[in-house]
Tab-separated table of C-alpha atoms and ligand atoms in Angstrom:
chain	number	residue	atom	x	y	z
A	1	UNK	CA	-54.960	74.907	-66.617
A	2	UNK	CA	-57.280	75.904	-65.174
A	3	UNK	CA	-59.429	76.382	-61.989
A	4	UNK	CA	-62.744	73.583	-63.666
A	5	UNK	CA	-59.732	71.115	-64.347
A	6	UNK	CA	-60.904	68.150	-65.041
A	7	UNK	CA	-59.306	64.457	-62.930
A	8	UNK	CA	-59.099	62.606	-66.778
A	9	UNK	CA	-57.709	66.069	-68.277
A	10	UNK	CA	-55.373	65.918	-65.472
A	11	UNK	CA	-53.946	62.288	-66.340
A	12	UNK	CA	-54.019	62.756	-68.863
A	13	UNK	CA	-51.389	65.387	-68.928
A	14	UNK	CA	-49.171	63.384	-66.842
A	15	UNK	CA	-49.748	60.346	-69.081
A	16	UNK	CA	-48.079	63.586	-71.941
A	17	UNK	CA	-45.449	64.049	-69.686
A	18	UNK	CA	-44.628	61.060	-68.493
A	19	UNK	CA	-43.975	60.533	-72.401
A	20	UNK	CA	-42.372	62.996	-73.068
A	21	UNK	CA	-39.299	62.129	-70.190
A	22	UNK	CA	-39.080	58.891	-71.136
A	23	UNK	CA	-38.198	60.303	-74.488
A	24	UNK	CA	-35.270	61.236	-73.053
A	25	UNK	CA	-34.690	64.988	-74.448
A	26	UNK	CA	-35.276	66.900	-70.509
A	27	UNK	CA	-31.816	65.256	-69.397
A	28	UNK	CA	-29.152	66.320	-71.556
A	29	UNK	CA	-27.562	70.019	-70.535
A	30	UNK	CA	-28.798	71.639	-73.167
A	31	UNK	CA	-31.952	71.680	-73.049
A	32	UNK	CA	-32.037	71.975	-69.550
A	33	UNK	CA	-30.103	74.829	-69.892
A	34	UNK	CA	-32.411	76.696	-72.551
A	35	UNK	CA	-35.612	75.938	-69.670
A	36	UNK	CA	-33.661	77.594	-67.505
A	37	UNK	CA	-33.039	80.172	-70.176
A	38	UNK	CA	-36.711	80.213	-71.674
A	39	UNK	CA	-37.953	81.017	-68.216
A	40	UNK	CA	-35.572	83.850	-67.254
A	41	UNK	CA	-36.578	85.587	-70.845
A	42	UNK	CA	-40.675	84.892	-70.504
A	43	UNK	CA	-41.000	86.880	-66.615
A	44	UNK	CA	-38.980	89.850	-67.853
A	45	UNK	CA	-41.726	89.943	-70.206
A	46	UNK	CA	-44.148	89.252	-68.143
A	47	UNK	CA	-42.499	91.810	-64.577
A	48	UNK	CA	-45.278	94.293	-64.697
A	49	UNK	CA	-47.915	91.860	-64.699
A	50	UNK	CA	-45.803	90.546	-61.877
A	51	UNK	CA	-46.039	93.822	-59.681
A	52	UNK	CA	-49.404	94.394	-61.166
A	53	UNK	CA	-50.825	90.614	-59.547
A	54	UNK	CA	-48.371	91.177	-56.034
A	55	UNK	CA	-49.874	94.729	-55.218
A	56	UNK	CA	-54.540	93.070	-56.290
A	57	UNK	CA	-53.156	90.031	-54.259
A	58	UNK	CA	-50.963	91.661	-50.845
A	59	UNK	CA	-50.802	94.815	-51.532
A	60	UNK	CA	-46.740	94.313	-51.945
A	61	UNK	CA	-44.476	96.999	-53.166
A	62	UNK	CA	-43.116	96.568	-56.699
A	63	UNK	CA	-39.112	96.996	-53.666
A	64	UNK	CA	-40.226	93.930	-51.612
A	65	UNK	CA	-41.762	91.772	-54.221
A	66	UNK	CA	-38.364	92.601	-56.486
A	67	UNK	CA	-36.148	91.712	-53.691
A	68	UNK	CA	-38.552	89.122	-51.757
A	69	UNK	CA	-39.248	87.526	-55.521
A	70	UNK	CA	-38.249	88.032	-58.624
A	71	UNK	CA	-34.924	88.472	-58.179
A	72	UNK	CA	-35.337	85.722	-56.181
A	73	UNK	CA	-36.137	83.536	-59.130
A	74	UNK	CA	-33.369	85.419	-60.888
A	75	UNK	CA	-30.907	84.406	-58.907
A	76	UNK	CA	-31.376	80.348	-58.223
A	77	UNK	CA	-31.706	80.602	-62.278
A	78	UNK	CA	-28.357	82.179	-62.685
A	79	UNK	CA	-26.422	79.798	-59.962
A	80	UNK	CA	-28.321	76.933	-61.968
A	81	UNK	CA	-27.431	77.815	-65.767
A	82	UNK	CA	-23.864	78.453	-63.989
A	83	UNK	CA	-23.971	75.413	-62.087
A	84	UNK	CA	-25.392	72.378	-63.578
A	85	UNK	CA	-22.725	71.095	-66.090
A	86	UNK	CA	-20.846	70.073	-63.215
A	87	UNK	CA	-23.929	68.312	-61.208
A	88	UNK	CA	-25.105	67.023	-63.381
A	89	UNK	CA	-21.647	65.153	-64.707
A	90	UNK	CA	-21.079	61.916	-63.407
A	91	UNK	CA	-18.598	61.361	-60.828
A	92	UNK	CA	-16.267	59.662	-60.439
A	93	UNK	CA	-15.882	58.056	-56.358
A	94	UNK	CA	-13.103	56.688	-54.595
A	95	UNK	CA	-13.400	52.649	-54.254
A	96	UNK	CA	-12.381	50.512	-51.426
A	97	UNK	CA	-9.551	48.020	-52.093
A	98	UNK	CA	-12.853	44.932	-51.386
A	99	UNK	CA	-14.009	46.126	-54.942
A	100	UNK	CA	-9.804	45.850	-56.684
A	101	UNK	CA	-10.649	45.696	-60.422
A	102	UNK	CA	-13.610	48.065	-60.217
A	103	UNK	CA	-14.989	51.609	-60.858
A	104	UNK	CA	-17.505	53.193	-58.862
A	105	UNK	CA	-19.625	56.404	-60.796
A	106	UNK	CA	-22.285	58.552	-58.555
A	107	UNK	CA	-25.206	58.915	-61.018
A	108	UNK	CA	-27.548	62.525	-60.297
A	109	UNK	CA	-30.694	60.615	-62.211
A	110	UNK	CA	-33.993	63.064	-62.929
A	111	UNK	CA	-37.049	61.855	-61.122
A	112	UNK	CA	-38.891	62.139	-63.654
A	113	UNK	CA	-42.509	63.715	-63.573
A	114	UNK	CA	-42.410	66.424	-60.472
A	115	UNK	CA	-45.748	67.677	-58.629
A	116	UNK	CA	-45.741	70.750	-56.879
A	117	UNK	CA	-48.081	72.659	-54.587
A	118	UNK	CA	-47.628	76.317	-53.334
A	119	UNK	CA	-48.422	79.361	-51.131
A	120	UNK	CA	-49.801	82.238	-51.222
A	121	UNK	CA	-47.243	84.036	-48.382
A	122	UNK	CA	-44.332	84.781	-51.300
A	123	UNK	CA	-46.751	82.981	-54.019
A	124	UNK	CA	-43.662	83.805	-57.619
A	125	UNK	CA	-40.822	82.976	-55.195
A	126	UNK	CA	-42.485	80.026	-53.456
A	127	UNK	CA	-44.002	78.078	-56.225
A	128	UNK	CA	-40.302	78.501	-58.738
A	129	UNK	CA	-37.943	78.454	-56.600
A	130	UNK	CA	-38.491	74.526	-56.353
A	131	UNK	CA	-39.920	74.481	-60.545
A	132	UNK	CA	-36.424	75.985	-61.531
A	133	UNK	CA	-34.646	72.727	-59.418
A	134	UNK	CA	-36.464	70.738	-61.202
A	135	UNK	CA	-35.859	72.077	-64.081
A	136	UNK	CA	-31.772	71.889	-63.437
A	137	UNK	CA	-32.357	68.084	-62.447
A	138	UNK	CA	-34.262	67.204	-65.604
A	139	UNK	CA	-37.630	66.513	-64.462
A	140	UNK	CA	-41.211	67.421	-66.011
A	141	UNK	CA	-42.651	69.679	-64.586
A	142	UNK	CA	-46.689	70.336	-62.416
A	143	UNK	CA	-46.781	73.650	-60.812
A	144	UNK	CA	-49.766	74.114	-58.528
A	145	UNK	CA	-50.043	77.461	-57.429
A	146	UNK	CA	-52.683	78.868	-54.673
A	147	UNK	CA	-55.769	79.391	-55.262
A	148	UNK	CA	-55.527	82.281	-52.513
A	149	UNK	CA	-53.383	84.479	-55.036
A	150	UNK	CA	-55.689	83.946	-58.253
A	151	UNK	CA	-53.291	87.534	-60.198
A	152	UNK	CA	-49.950	85.461	-59.150
A	153	UNK	CA	-51.870	82.472	-60.576
A	154	UNK	CA	-52.710	83.426	-63.196
A	155	UNK	CA	-49.559	85.642	-64.236
A	156	UNK	CA	-47.879	82.072	-62.999
A	157	UNK	CA	-49.865	80.378	-65.481
A	158	UNK	CA	-49.406	82.575	-68.424
A	159	UNK	CA	-45.487	81.846	-68.139
A	160	UNK	CA	-45.096	78.653	-67.698
A	161	UNK	CA	-47.537	78.759	-71.664
A	162	UNK	CA	-44.587	81.251	-72.813
A	163	UNK	CA	-41.773	79.270	-71.631
A	164	UNK	CA	-42.824	75.858	-72.751
A	165	UNK	CA	-43.809	72.927	-73.378
A	166	UNK	CA	-47.153	72.141	-71.934
A	167	UNK	CA	-45.896	67.872	-72.176
A	168	UNK	CA	-42.843	69.095	-70.492
A	169	UNK	CA	-43.420	71.529	-67.795
A	170	UNK	CA	-47.549	73.026	-66.435
A	171	UNK	CA	-49.421	74.820	-64.581
A	172	UNK	CA	-52.780	73.538	-63.040
A	173	UNK	CA	-54.217	76.966	-60.973
A	174	UNK	CA	-57.888	76.023	-58.495
A	175	UNK	CA	-57.527	74.668	-54.758
A	176	UNK	CA	-57.257	72.142	-52.843
A	177	UNK	CA	-60.428	69.851	-54.768
A	178	UNK	CA	-58.192	70.307	-57.489
A	179	UNK	CA	-54.484	69.999	-55.376
A	180	UNK	CA	-56.539	66.178	-54.168
A	181	UNK	CA	-57.209	65.445	-58.011
A	182	UNK	CA	-53.308	66.337	-58.465
A	183	UNK	CA	-52.789	64.043	-55.235
A	184	UNK	CA	-54.154	61.070	-55.808
A	185	UNK	CA	-51.743	60.410	-59.275
A	186	UNK	CA	-48.605	59.109	-59.347
A	187	UNK	CA	-45.349	61.088	-59.384
A	188	UNK	CA	-42.333	60.574	-58.964
A	189	UNK	CA	-41.897	63.512	-56.518
A	190	UNK	CA	-43.902	65.429	-54.481
A	191	UNK	CA	-42.891	69.161	-53.693
A	192	UNK	CA	-44.417	70.506	-51.334
A	193	UNK	CA	-44.934	74.123	-49.122
A	194	UNK	CA	-47.783	75.045	-47.300
A	195	UNK	CA	-49.485	74.228	-43.838
A	196	UNK	CA	-48.463	71.492	-41.705
A	197	UNK	CA	-51.861	70.290	-41.784
A	198	UNK	CA	-51.829	70.299	-45.406
A	199	UNK	CA	-48.092	67.990	-45.106
A	200	UNK	CA	-49.342	65.127	-43.763
A	201	UNK	CA	-52.337	64.859	-45.941
A	202	UNK	CA	-49.467	64.841	-48.873
A	203	UNK	CA	-47.779	62.606	-46.994
A	204	UNK	CA	-49.839	60.109	-46.635
A	205	UNK	CA	-51.012	60.442	-50.686
A	206	UNK	CA	-47.431	59.930	-51.760
A	207	UNK	CA	-47.401	57.126	-49.405
A	208	UNK	CA	-50.157	55.031	-51.279
A	209	UNK	CA	-47.132	54.887	-54.168
A	210	UNK	CA	-44.522	55.453	-52.349
A	211	UNK	CA	-43.753	58.938	-53.673
A	212	UNK	CA	-40.717	60.545	-52.300
A	213	UNK	CA	-41.306	63.751	-51.132
A	214	UNK	CA	-40.282	67.261	-49.773
A	215	UNK	CA	-42.178	68.748	-47.184
A	216	UNK	CA	-41.435	72.211	-46.733
A	217	UNK	CA	-43.953	73.465	-43.596
A	218	UNK	CA	-44.249	76.015	-40.818
A	219	UNK	CA	-44.658	76.319	-36.803
A	220	UNK	CA	-43.394	78.449	-34.448
A	221	UNK	CA	-40.302	80.388	-34.589
A	222	UNK	CA	-38.916	81.460	-31.746
A	223	UNK	CA	-36.855	84.449	-31.515
A	224	UNK	CA	-34.322	84.612	-27.928
A	225	UNK	CA	-33.199	87.538	-27.056
A	226	UNK	CA	-30.472	87.396	-24.100
A	227	UNK	CA	-29.268	90.390	-21.235
A	228	UNK	CA	-25.636	90.642	-23.519
A	229	UNK	CA	-27.284	91.227	-27.483
A	230	UNK	CA	-26.330	94.766	-29.747
A	231	UNK	CA	-30.236	95.613	-28.024
A	232	UNK	CA	-30.153	98.540	-31.221
A	233	UNK	CA	-29.323	95.696	-33.878
A	234	UNK	CA	-32.115	92.892	-32.281
A	235	UNK	CA	-34.806	95.239	-32.167
A	236	UNK	CA	-33.932	96.230	-35.859
A	237	UNK	CA	-33.624	93.570	-37.402
A	238	UNK	CA	-36.997	91.300	-35.222
A	239	UNK	CA	-38.579	94.490	-36.122
A	240	UNK	CA	-38.228	93.668	-40.175
A	241	UNK	CA	-38.377	90.523	-40.453
A	242	UNK	CA	-41.203	89.759	-37.910
A	243	UNK	CA	-43.643	92.484	-39.524
A	244	UNK	CA	-41.895	92.218	-43.657
A	245	UNK	CA	-45.217	91.308	-45.674
A	246	UNK	CA	-47.273	91.638	-42.438
A	247	UNK	CA	-46.173	88.056	-40.279
A	248	UNK	CA	-47.210	86.142	-43.193
A	249	UNK	CA	-43.814	84.629	-43.103
A	250	UNK	CA	-43.076	80.945	-42.495
A	251	UNK	CA	-39.508	81.929	-41.036
A	252	UNK	CA	-40.693	85.120	-39.779
A	253	UNK	CA	-40.288	85.774	-35.345
A	254	UNK	CA	-43.577	84.113	-33.834
A	255	UNK	CA	-42.791	84.333	-30.842
A	256	UNK	CA	-40.219	86.646	-28.481
A	257	UNK	CA	-38.160	85.354	-25.146
A	258	UNK	CA	-36.837	88.055	-23.834
A	259	UNK	CA	-34.333	88.449	-20.749
A	260	UNK	CA	-36.214	89.843	-18.004
A	261	UNK	CA	-32.947	92.083	-17.342
A	262	UNK	CA	-32.877	93.591	-20.531
A	263	UNK	CA	-38.113	93.525	-21.471
A	264	UNK	CA	-38.540	96.623	-20.762
A	265	UNK	CA	-34.801	98.895	-22.735
A	266	UNK	CA	-35.448	96.168	-25.995
A	267	UNK	CA	-39.183	96.494	-25.969
A	268	UNK	CA	-39.033	99.770	-26.442
A	269	UNK	CA	-36.690	100.068	-28.528
A	270	UNK	CA	-38.499	97.315	-30.348
A	271	UNK	CA	-41.512	100.143	-30.619
A	272	UNK	CA	-39.268	102.489	-32.023
A	273	UNK	CA	-38.215	100.409	-35.003
A	274	UNK	CA	-41.372	99.265	-35.968
A	275	UNK	CA	-42.578	102.624	-35.542
A	276	UNK	CA	-39.826	103.799	-38.236
A	277	UNK	CA	-39.610	100.985	-40.365
A	278	UNK	CA	-43.436	99.822	-41.220
A	279	UNK	CA	-44.993	102.936	-39.905
A	280	UNK	CA	-47.917	102.457	-38.010
A	281	UNK	CA	-48.852	100.032	-40.905
A	282	UNK	CA	-52.882	100.203	-41.550
A	283	UNK	CA	-52.645	103.518	-43.320
A	284	UNK	CA	-49.266	103.045	-44.985
A	285	UNK	CA	-49.657	103.144	-48.435
A	286	UNK	CA	-46.634	100.082	-48.799
A	287	UNK	CA	-47.914	98.047	-46.461
A	288	UNK	CA	-48.313	94.238	-47.394
A	289	UNK	CA	-52.354	93.482	-46.091
A	290	UNK	CA	-53.551	90.695	-45.371
A	291	UNK	CA	-54.242	87.705	-47.218
A	292	UNK	CA	-58.413	87.081	-46.482
A	293	UNK	CA	-60.454	88.212	-44.227
A	294	UNK	CA	-60.279	84.539	-42.587
A	295	UNK	CA	-57.132	84.701	-41.828
A	296	UNK	CA	-57.966	88.717	-40.815
A	297	UNK	CA	-60.489	87.296	-38.461
A	298	UNK	CA	-58.038	84.644	-36.803
A	299	UNK	CA	-55.556	87.124	-36.264
A	300	UNK	CA	-57.528	89.597	-34.690
A	301	UNK	CA	-59.107	87.321	-32.519
A	302	UNK	CA	-55.220	86.417	-30.918
A	303	UNK	CA	-55.116	90.007	-29.598
A	304	UNK	CA	-57.764	89.402	-26.651
A	305	UNK	CA	-54.418	86.572	-25.644
A	306	UNK	CA	-52.514	89.269	-24.415
A	307	UNK	CA	-51.943	92.999	-23.300
A	308	UNK	CA	-51.487	95.238	-26.404
A	309	UNK	CA	-48.371	96.948	-26.000
A	310	UNK	CA	-48.118	98.684	-29.314
A	311	UNK	CA	-49.773	98.170	-32.856
A	312	UNK	CA	-52.806	96.090	-32.018
A	313	UNK	CA	-54.504	98.862	-34.883
A	314	UNK	CA	-57.167	97.185	-37.793
A	315	UNK	CA	-58.869	98.229	-40.584
A	316	UNK	CA	-61.100	95.241	-42.147
A	317	UNK	CA	-61.975	96.513	-45.189
A	318	UNK	CA	-58.257	97.074	-45.781
A	319	UNK	CA	-57.637	93.899	-44.532
A	320	UNK	CA	-54.418	95.137	-42.349
A	321	UNK	CA	-53.298	94.989	-39.269
A	322	UNK	CA	-50.736	96.679	-38.094
A	323	UNK	CA	-46.944	95.808	-36.328
A	324	UNK	CA	-48.664	94.497	-32.739
A	325	UNK	CA	-46.676	93.264	-29.674
A	326	UNK	CA	-48.742	91.552	-27.132
A	327	UNK	CA	-46.990	91.326	-23.574
A	328	UNK	CA	-48.594	88.594	-20.448
A	329	UNK	CA	-49.816	86.194	-22.914
A	330	UNK	CA	-50.366	82.463	-21.462
A	331	UNK	CA	-48.707	79.618	-22.839
A	332	UNK	CA	-51.766	78.189	-23.452
A	333	UNK	CA	-53.197	80.732	-25.444
A	334	UNK	CA	-53.971	80.201	-28.846
A	335	UNK	CA	-51.810	82.243	-29.620
A	336	UNK	CA	-49.153	81.126	-27.371
A	337	UNK	CA	-49.863	77.636	-29.659
A	338	UNK	CA	-51.060	78.227	-33.209
A	339	UNK	CA	-48.285	79.214	-36.073
A	340	UNK	CA	-49.154	83.248	-36.080
A	341	UNK	CA	-48.449	84.240	-39.454
A	342	UNK	CA	-49.219	87.490	-38.623
A	343	UNK	CA	-47.752	90.947	-37.852
A	344	UNK	CA	-48.181	89.962	-34.250
A	345	UNK	CA	-45.840	89.171	-31.954
A	346	UNK	CA	-45.753	87.707	-28.347
A	347	UNK	CA	-43.082	88.016	-25.633
A	348	UNK	CA	-42.087	86.049	-22.605
A	349	UNK	CA	-39.380	87.159	-20.237
A	350	UNK	CA	-36.861	84.474	-19.325
A	351	UNK	CA	-33.831	84.566	-16.310
A	352	UNK	CA	-32.221	81.808	-17.655
A	353	UNK	CA	-31.522	80.049	-20.609
A	354	UNK	CA	-32.353	76.262	-20.194
A	355	UNK	CA	-36.413	77.693	-19.009
A	356	UNK	CA	-35.575	78.442	-22.906
A	357	UNK	CA	-34.163	75.300	-24.155
A	358	UNK	CA	-36.781	73.267	-22.406
A	359	UNK	CA	-39.893	75.495	-23.233
A	360	UNK	CA	-39.330	74.747	-27.306
A	361	UNK	CA	-37.832	72.266	-26.670
A	362	UNK	CA	-41.286	70.475	-24.763
A	363	UNK	CA	-43.451	71.659	-28.430
A	364	UNK	CA	-43.071	70.655	-31.734
A	365	UNK	CA	-38.913	71.423	-34.130
A	366	UNK	CA	-39.576	75.058	-35.046
A	367	UNK	CA	-38.556	75.875	-38.658
A	368	UNK	CA	-36.632	79.058	-37.289
A	369	UNK	CA	-35.003	79.592	-33.951
A	370	UNK	CA	-33.152	83.164	-34.127
A	371	UNK	CA	-31.194	83.872	-31.195
A	372	UNK	CA	-29.792	87.607	-30.693
A	373	UNK	CA	-26.723	87.245	-28.233
A	374	UNK	CA	-22.768	88.098	-28.064
A	375	UNK	CA	-21.802	85.331	-25.868
A	376	UNK	CA	-20.709	82.034	-27.706
A	377	UNK	CA	-21.554	79.545	-25.108
A	378	UNK	CA	-24.965	80.011	-24.556
A	379	UNK	CA	-24.684	80.553	-28.959
A	380	UNK	CA	-23.487	77.155	-27.964
A	381	UNK	CA	-25.703	75.276	-25.683
A	382	UNK	CA	-29.011	76.719	-28.123
A	383	UNK	CA	-27.405	75.635	-31.169
A	384	UNK	CA	-26.650	72.636	-29.609
A	385	UNK	CA	-30.030	71.217	-27.897
A	386	UNK	CA	-32.865	72.830	-29.612
A	387	UNK	CA	-33.825	71.377	-32.657
A	388	UNK	CA	-34.980	73.436	-36.066
A	389	UNK	CA	-34.530	74.127	-39.659
A	390	UNK	CA	-32.230	75.821	-39.597
A	391	UNK	CA	-32.337	79.868	-38.674
A	392	UNK	CA	-29.747	83.552	-37.592
A	393	UNK	CA	-27.907	83.945	-34.981
A	394	UNK	CA	-27.749	88.254	-34.002
A	395	UNK	CA	-29.893	88.516	-37.611
A	396	UNK	CA	-33.780	87.256	-38.809
A	397	UNK	CA	-34.729	85.231	-41.939
A	398	UNK	CA	-31.541	86.162	-43.192
A	399	UNK	CA	-30.199	82.478	-44.019
A	400	UNK	CA	-33.338	81.727	-46.437
A	401	UNK	CA	-31.020	84.459	-48.892
A	402	UNK	CA	-28.077	82.225	-48.481
A	403	UNK	CA	-28.321	80.387	-51.590
A	404	UNK	CA	-24.958	78.179	-50.515
A	405	UNK	CA	-26.998	76.738	-46.856
A	406	UNK	CA	-30.607	74.154	-47.142
A	407	UNK	CA	-33.387	75.527	-46.193
A	408	UNK	CA	-36.385	73.538	-44.861
A	409	UNK	CA	-37.369	72.418	-41.176
A	410	UNK	CA	-37.128	68.969	-39.758
A	411	UNK	CA	-39.896	67.251	-37.697
A	412	UNK	CA	-43.377	69.082	-37.933
A	413	UNK	CA	-42.076	71.872	-39.901
A	414	UNK	CA	-40.540	69.599	-42.604
A	415	UNK	CA	-38.198	67.788	-44.107
A	416	UNK	CA	-35.942	67.578	-47.165
A	417	UNK	CA	-33.894	71.195	-48.172
A	418	UNK	CA	-33.565	73.380	-51.460
A	419	UNK	CA	-32.125	76.445	-52.374
A	420	UNK	CA	-29.330	75.774	-54.794
A	421	UNK	CA	-27.310	72.596	-55.037
A	422	UNK	CA	-29.095	71.847	-52.685
A	423	UNK	CA	-32.295	72.021	-55.333
A	424	UNK	CA	-30.780	69.723	-57.935
A	425	UNK	CA	-30.200	67.408	-55.189
A	426	UNK	CA	-33.498	67.213	-54.039
A	427	UNK	CA	-35.099	67.023	-56.951
A	428	UNK	CA	-32.919	64.305	-58.270
A	429	UNK	CA	-31.806	60.338	-57.047
A	430	UNK	CA	-28.884	59.500	-56.276
A	431	UNK	CA	-27.242	56.538	-58.552
A	432	UNK	CA	-24.321	54.379	-57.636
A	433	UNK	CA	-22.559	52.602	-60.083
A	434	UNK	CA	-19.978	50.222	-60.201
A	435	UNK	CA	-18.027	49.083	-62.969
A	436	UNK	CA	-16.245	46.036	-62.706
A	437	UNK	CA	-13.660	44.929	-64.871
A	438	UNK	CA	-13.769	41.926	-67.242
A	439	UNK	CA	-9.832	41.860	-67.585
A	440	UNK	CA	-9.462	39.435	-64.654
A	441	UNK	CA	-11.714	38.011	-62.002
A	442	UNK	CA	-10.677	37.792	-58.235
A	443	UNK	CA	-10.782	34.792	-56.722
A	444	UNK	CA	-11.235	35.157	-53.271
A	445	UNK	CA	-15.645	35.958	-53.219
A	446	UNK	CA	-16.014	32.270	-54.316
A	447	UNK	CA	-14.026	30.939	-51.723
A	448	UNK	CA	-15.597	28.898	-48.605
A	449	UNK	CA	-11.817	28.186	-47.435
A	450	UNK	CA	-11.297	29.917	-43.523
A	451	UNK	CA	-8.094	31.296	-44.728
A	452	UNK	CA	-10.237	33.723	-48.026
A	453	UNK	CA	-12.748	33.860	-44.905
A	454	UNK	CA	-10.304	35.582	-42.471
A	455	UNK	CA	-9.374	37.953	-45.637
A	456	UNK	CA	-12.977	38.806	-46.012
A	457	UNK	CA	-12.631	40.316	-42.917
A	458	UNK	CA	-9.776	42.117	-42.791
A	459	UNK	CA	-11.219	43.593	-45.987
A	460	UNK	CA	-14.491	44.110	-45.422
A	461	UNK	CA	-13.935	45.411	-41.303
A	462	UNK	CA	-12.293	48.286	-43.902
B	1	NAD	P1	-52.043	76.047	-47.437
B	1	NAD	O1	-51.585	74.513	-46.472
B	1	NAD	O2	-52.833	75.845	-46.731
B	1	NAD	O3	-51.879	75.697	-48.803
B	1	NAD	C1	-50.397	75.650	-49.489
B	1	NAD	C2	-50.748	74.479	-50.767
B	1	NAD	O4	-51.628	73.707	-50.466
B	1	NAD	C3	-52.009	75.675	-51.526
B	1	NAD	O5	-51.674	75.663	-52.521
B	1	NAD	C4	-53.679	74.586	-51.634
B	1	NAD	O6	-54.516	74.529	-52.500
B	1	NAD	C5	-53.457	73.728	-51.180
B	1	NAD	N1	-54.083	72.366	-50.456
B	1	NAD	C6	-55.269	73.507	-49.026
B	1	NAD	N2	-55.518	72.507	-48.980
B	1	NAD	C7	-55.651	71.020	-49.153
B	1	NAD	C8	-55.447	69.823	-48.800
B	1	NAD	N3	-56.224	69.799	-48.406
B	1	NAD	N4	-55.321	68.833	-49.521
B	1	NAD	C9	-54.320	68.844	-50.715
B	1	NAD	N5	-54.032	70.174	-50.892
B	1	NAD	C10	-53.776	71.028	-50.017
B	1	NAD	O7	-51.233	77.082	-46.791
B	1	NAD	P2	-51.031	78.454	-47.697
B	1	NAD	O8	-51.698	78.457	-46.146
B	1	NAD	O9	-50.991	78.436	-48.878
B	1	NAD	O10	-49.401	79.053	-47.097
B	1	NAD	C11	-49.596	79.196	-45.425
B	1	NAD	C12	-48.522	77.804	-44.547
B	1	NAD	O11	-46.884	77.580	-45.278
B	1	NAD	C13	-47.855	78.276	-43.031
B	1	NAD	O12	-48.130	76.831	-42.012
B	1	NAD	C14	-46.347	79.163	-43.470
B	1	NAD	O13	-45.548	78.525	-42.650
B	1	NAD	C15	-46.832	77.414	-44.371
B	1	NAD	N6	-44.837	78.335	-45.809
B	1	NAD	C16	-43.773	77.450	-45.025
B	1	NAD	C17	-42.817	77.838	-46.048
B	1	NAD	C18	-41.156	77.030	-45.406
B	1	NAD	O14	-40.436	77.191	-46.101
B	1	NAD	N7	-41.452	76.000	-44.771
B	1	NAD	C19	-42.202	78.136	-46.887
B	1	NAD	C20	-44.275	79.228	-47.284
B	1	NAD	C21	-45.307	79.064	-45.679
């Protein structure tokens, strides 16, 4: 459905999906499996268009597009194909003595009509990974990709048209107005990826219908380099994680805390590693561009918030900003208050790890946190004392690619999680059933005597 879609069309479309869901057709293993196969085949048929669209929308290279977008989705599809049958089979659950004569079952039931709203920064992967989970769990799907990457949005719409009947899954293209119209409808589940600000709007809209949600939001992800870290490796892995996609990654290191005793040495290495991996950025043909002028202007204004240690080059016409490190930043400056979401990395120094813990804990809970240290006591301290979505020790970003782990935020960085089996769980209602025998009926639950009270006390205490 195109960006001129009307409220009535949205409403009618949802009715059609509801009617289809009510037939039970989406629930069989064969249906789920064939929808995943159709999706993979349609992606394969559109691969060239996907490369082309990401080049146009973000200047993304073929390699980056495969590794961070298409390959990721293929992986999610294959893992679901292998595991859906096991995940969807009702599970026998142990039954306590109190329920003598009963059996217990856990049934994963699809919610029904699911709405997925996606952002622009990994516009293919972040739209389709949740869709894979929603299909595997047996739901119908309405997907709204980001309007800021219109070429990718178009290809995703073509893929859906090729793979699915619209009574099962449909793409609704458009901007925030279209999103608002979708949110007025009563969906059975909403999966939103985007900013914390819009996440609040989504949650408010969902509350009106008591629709459950997953919110994959953003925030400022701290990166800590302790004095005993392997500095060369830390520099290499931080440079990679910060400047991939020109810093437009929800879990990119947002700001850096480096121990004062290794600050000079580490920042020298970071400059070398940034240059090795991304050159000066601006003139490099494969370097990702900033998505649009308004984000470019927002980002370049941060350059006033500190001293440029390296980088700082900008090119408005090409929408490119070089990998940049800022020092001498104040905690109250915009670059330290807002999510940066671009290739600028402010650096702070610290003496005691306690200062870092306090600083992070005074702010919203981050989506990710990265700690570089060889000291397990420091590692334990940071992991126990700071609440954040997920992260890495001695690495950046890689936790998102570990599909056996749940991915998601906490507090202002989001609620709920997904990837692999966690996606299946996210898009399923967990229905608990106790089936009681009719061959006999133990009398004690109906009895009001003291002796029975004692027995009940014993059984209920477990
Ligand atoms: P955004 O919140 O501006 O937009 C996300 C989606 O919401 C888009 O499809 C957009 O059309 C829609 N939208 C915008 N305004 C709306 C409104 N008023 N009502 C309803 N829908 C509306 O986010 P963005 O700029 O596309 O993406 C960047 C943000 O997303 C960053 O904060 C980033 O950290 C976050 N993000 C989070 C993850 C994650 O997995 N946690 C992944 C990628 C991006």
